[in-house]
């Protein structure tokens, strides 16, 4: 009887990290390790997708306004400037708080692009998700929306696509009429979506005297919500100093009531009487900005009254994202 040849296992082909394709979680990892993808290179890919980026808009012009438009402002638009200029056939790219039917993006019939900001995102990096949506919108067929998807973990971020010198100038609208340049020819679905959105929109105004401060009107009282770029601990100390000294209000009947935490930034909130409009707080807000700058420059330890004030502000802080 002939002897059986000893069987040897062929070596699996080794693939460099930069070439490893994405496969099913339970499939063998293409790198040749013999382990399942989810336990090998898929682990890093999954972490890159789910890891939360605390300040997704950091480094972009107008970071504070990006946060405000993402979390606080119902209807606003901003013209965006791309690093490499506009592609052929794309006359403009506009960021919008919300788009009809909650579309992530829309390529209009004239080729222009609308990018929606207040959409659910599939990963922990809003900037990467928005950049992926923007890139797909730039090449979409005119007249079509862009659907959501999970962005590649190694894809570009907004910081890679937008011109850092391009500026960021939000235009706040009273409603969502900017959705439909030709309302008479809008589809019934878009018309219905427009009516629902307009009915739910809270009147909002961006102040001119300071950056990223937004007045809004609600049935019971008005508010000023002001997104600030300062480090949270330093800002809370400064607000506590002013609050303890009775210098944190924006005029008679107004009150600093707490703050939001959103995308790595702090958003102090003031309650305003119903009769106080946006124009009424322009000057008080500018004066408060000067007082805040002085308080931010102080590094002395907090007094007992200031510590109590800080504790009250911290207890009334709400995390939005």
XYZ file of C-alpha atoms in Angstrom:
321
model
C 0.000 0.000 0.000
C 1.375 3.342 -0.950
C 2.264 5.651 1.850
C 0.140 8.702 2.273
C 1.928 11.922 1.760
C 2.042 14.098 4.843
C -0.482 16.866 4.434
C 0.660 20.408 5.011
C -1.580 23.414 5.471
C -1.110 26.118 2.924
C -0.223 29.449 4.387
C -2.969 31.993 4.251
C -2.123 35.040 2.217
C -1.139 37.941 4.437
C -2.668 41.286 3.638
C -1.383 44.605 4.864
C -3.637 46.629 7.162
C -4.344 49.222 4.518
C -5.754 46.620 2.101
C -8.049 44.625 4.405
C -11.604 44.710 3.039
C -14.719 44.774 5.192
C -16.472 41.401 5.478
C -19.202 39.898 7.630
C -18.589 39.925 11.380
C -18.523 36.096 11.597
C -16.473 35.514 8.462
C -12.732 34.756 8.611
C -10.680 37.925 8.714
C -9.100 38.590 5.288
C -5.745 39.270 6.982
C -5.194 35.517 7.330
C -5.065 35.362 11.130
C -7.635 32.555 11.261
C -9.878 34.542 13.581
C -13.297 35.907 12.794
C -13.374 39.406 11.374
C -15.207 40.848 14.413
C -12.466 39.558 16.741
C -9.618 40.760 14.528
C -9.495 43.797 12.243
C -13.251 44.289 12.520
C -12.814 45.289 16.145
C -10.869 48.422 15.243
C -13.291 49.236 12.431
C -16.278 48.921 14.772
C -14.590 51.102 17.370
C -13.834 53.769 14.777
C -17.507 53.838 13.780
C -18.998 53.925 17.286
C -16.427 56.031 19.157
C -17.984 59.363 20.067
C -16.211 62.479 18.848
C -16.841 64.956 21.641
C -16.410 68.104 19.517
C -17.293 67.083 15.950
C -17.291 70.672 14.646
C -13.992 71.719 16.233
C -11.730 73.459 13.723
C -14.570 74.559 11.463
C -15.346 78.269 11.041
C -18.277 79.113 13.310
C -18.091 76.031 15.551
C -20.513 77.624 18.041
C -23.057 78.338 15.304
C -22.715 74.761 13.973
C -23.729 73.546 17.443
C -26.607 76.028 17.634
C -27.975 75.037 14.223
C -27.634 71.346 15.066
C -29.429 71.563 18.434
C -31.305 74.836 18.950
C -32.401 76.596 15.764
C -35.458 75.340 13.843
C -34.953 76.941 10.422
C -31.657 78.322 9.134
C -29.325 78.049 6.158
C -25.625 78.734 5.550
C -23.753 78.911 2.252
C -20.756 76.547 2.435
C -17.423 77.006 0.668
C -15.553 73.874 -0.428
C -11.759 73.649 -0.274
C -11.488 72.526 -3.888
C -14.241 74.757 -5.221
C -17.610 73.704 -6.578
C -17.711 70.742 -8.978
C -18.985 71.343 -12.481
C -22.761 71.478 -12.534
C -23.078 72.356 -8.813
C -23.832 76.099 -8.528
C -23.955 76.147 -4.711
C -23.805 74.060 -1.537
C -26.079 75.130 1.319
C -26.281 73.767 4.842
C -29.841 73.626 6.191
C -31.043 72.749 9.667
C -33.784 70.460 8.329
C -34.801 69.232 4.876
C -38.199 67.993 3.667
C -39.018 64.408 4.580
C -35.955 64.532 6.892
C -33.679 63.804 3.903
C -29.959 63.887 4.784
C -29.278 65.846 1.586
C -30.928 66.914 -1.647
C -29.597 67.645 -5.130
C -32.025 70.106 -6.650
C -33.071 70.187 -10.288
C -30.633 73.040 -10.973
C -27.759 70.979 -9.550
C -27.430 72.883 -6.262
C -26.974 70.866 -3.061
C -28.776 71.166 0.269
C -27.165 69.366 3.217
C -29.342 68.622 6.266
C -27.760 69.085 9.689
C -30.388 67.866 12.170
C -30.470 64.229 11.043
C -29.699 61.068 12.951
C -26.185 59.857 12.219
C -24.927 56.288 12.029
C -21.604 56.773 13.800
C -20.151 58.704 16.695
C -18.644 61.325 14.390
C -21.246 63.703 13.016
C -18.603 65.473 10.948
C -17.635 62.281 9.104
C -21.265 61.332 8.490
C -22.082 64.775 7.094
C -19.003 64.751 4.883
C -19.989 61.384 3.438
C -23.514 62.654 2.741
C -22.131 65.816 1.142
C -19.792 63.908 -1.148
C -22.612 61.681 -2.355
C -24.899 64.681 -2.869
C -22.325 66.377 -5.095
C -22.493 63.462 -7.551
C -26.191 62.595 -7.181
C -28.531 63.027 -10.111
C -30.249 66.438 -10.121
C -33.693 66.312 -8.570
C -32.963 63.429 -6.189
C -32.564 63.139 -2.391
C -29.588 61.414 -0.770
C -30.358 58.629 1.678
C -28.540 57.999 4.936
C -25.914 55.314 5.359
C -22.973 54.417 7.578
C -19.947 56.407 6.484
C -16.631 54.589 5.958
C -14.502 54.760 9.098
C -11.593 56.162 7.089
C -13.670 58.630 5.085
C -13.099 62.404 5.110
C -14.614 64.768 7.654
C -16.150 68.192 7.078
C -12.831 69.664 8.165
C -11.269 67.964 5.115
C -13.858 69.238 2.639
C -14.728 72.790 3.734
C -12.560 75.869 3.247
C -11.304 76.968 6.695
C -11.282 80.560 5.436
C -14.753 80.323 3.946
C -16.617 81.846 6.877
C -19.913 80.730 8.367
C -22.824 83.166 8.294
C -26.171 81.623 9.325
C -29.396 83.064 7.961
C -32.293 82.337 10.316
C -35.708 81.907 8.665
C -39.188 82.216 10.115
C -40.215 79.034 8.294
C -39.031 76.434 5.811
C -40.056 78.081 2.548
C -36.435 77.791 1.394
C -37.204 74.109 0.782
C -39.292 74.850 -2.275
C -38.109 77.513 -4.744
C -41.231 76.765 -6.786
C -44.064 75.995 -4.296
C -46.696 75.580 -7.010
C -44.873 72.554 -8.420
C -43.994 70.914 -5.096
C -45.163 67.347 -4.550
C -47.999 66.741 -2.047
C -45.554 64.985 0.282
C -43.182 67.965 0.338
C -46.067 70.412 0.772
C -47.429 68.440 3.716
C -43.971 68.192 5.262
C -43.520 71.961 4.860
C -46.817 72.688 6.600
C -45.959 70.425 9.542
C -42.497 71.924 9.910
C -43.752 75.513 9.803
C -46.384 74.748 12.440
C -43.741 73.375 14.816
C -41.072 76.062 14.279
C -40.322 78.268 17.285
C -39.677 81.935 16.349
C -35.906 82.404 16.614
C -33.523 85.317 15.997
C -29.711 85.359 15.959
C -28.312 88.356 17.820
C -26.033 90.760 15.935
C -24.105 92.193 18.893
C -22.465 88.900 19.961
C -21.578 85.574 18.354
C -23.783 82.455 18.412
C -26.513 83.837 20.700
C -30.106 83.000 19.736
C -33.291 84.531 21.096
C -36.425 82.405 20.880
C -40.088 82.885 21.723
C -42.201 80.299 23.526
C -45.807 80.542 24.754
C -44.907 81.096 28.429
C -41.637 83.052 28.251
C -38.795 83.904 25.919
C -35.228 82.642 26.159
C -31.703 83.501 25.110
C -29.467 80.507 24.392
C -25.839 81.401 23.820
C -23.277 78.843 22.596
C -19.855 79.713 24.011
C -16.411 78.430 22.961
C -14.694 78.628 26.361
C -13.564 75.495 28.267
C -16.486 74.278 30.369
C -14.865 74.438 33.820
C -13.452 77.903 33.209
C -16.784 79.155 31.862
C -18.793 77.763 34.791
C -16.402 79.426 37.238
C -16.812 82.755 35.443
C -20.604 82.446 35.324
C -20.634 81.578 39.025
C -18.595 84.691 39.857
C -21.052 86.880 37.976
C -24.095 85.088 39.368
C -22.909 85.423 42.982
C -22.241 89.135 42.398
C -25.715 89.690 40.930
C -24.262 90.513 37.500
C -25.414 87.519 35.453
C -28.757 88.847 34.225
C -29.539 90.580 30.935
C -31.760 93.238 32.450
C -34.821 93.550 34.622
C -36.902 90.401 34.816
C -34.253 88.236 33.116
C -32.423 85.374 34.824
C -29.554 82.995 34.069
C -31.243 79.655 34.740
C -28.642 77.069 33.741
C -26.962 75.681 30.671
C -26.922 72.966 28.053
C -23.907 70.865 27.163
C -23.810 70.122 23.434
C -21.054 68.692 21.224
C -18.319 69.634 23.678
C -19.471 73.228 24.208
C -21.505 74.919 26.944
C -24.708 76.836 26.200
C -25.853 79.210 28.989
C -29.607 79.871 28.991
C -31.496 82.927 30.232
C -35.225 83.202 30.879
C -36.703 86.432 29.511
C -40.123 88.000 30.095
C -42.568 87.462 27.240
C -42.386 91.121 26.273
C -38.601 91.087 25.815
C -37.713 90.683 22.150
C -34.432 90.028 20.385
C -33.682 93.734 19.912
C -34.203 94.325 23.625
C -31.325 92.027 24.582
C -28.786 93.131 21.975
C -27.183 95.792 24.192
C -27.453 93.799 27.463
C -25.827 90.799 25.752
C -22.907 92.911 24.536
C -22.456 94.330 28.038
C -22.610 90.849 29.549
C -19.898 89.704 27.118
C -17.598 92.367 28.569
C -18.357 91.273 32.151
C -17.806 87.645 31.202
C -14.415 88.430 29.645
C -13.324 90.016 32.930
C -14.554 87.028 34.933
C -12.823 84.580 32.591
C -9.541 86.404 33.144
C -9.783 85.934 36.935
C -8.004 82.899 38.366
C -8.577 83.529 42.090
C -10.211 80.660 44.038
C -13.998 80.796 44.205
C -15.510 82.207 47.378
C -18.103 80.235 49.329
C -20.918 82.217 47.691
C -19.401 81.625 44.247
C -19.064 77.896 44.933
C -22.745 77.742 45.897
C -23.643 79.619 42.723
C -21.534 77.227 40.679
C -23.193 74.223 42.286
C -26.598 75.618 41.382
C -25.571 76.170 37.766
C -24.048 72.689 37.538
C -27.188 71.078 38.946
C -29.257 72.777 36.277
C -27.024 71.707 33.401
C -28.543 69.405 30.779
C -26.540 67.399 28.263
C -28.073 67.467 24.767
C -25.385 65.426 23.027
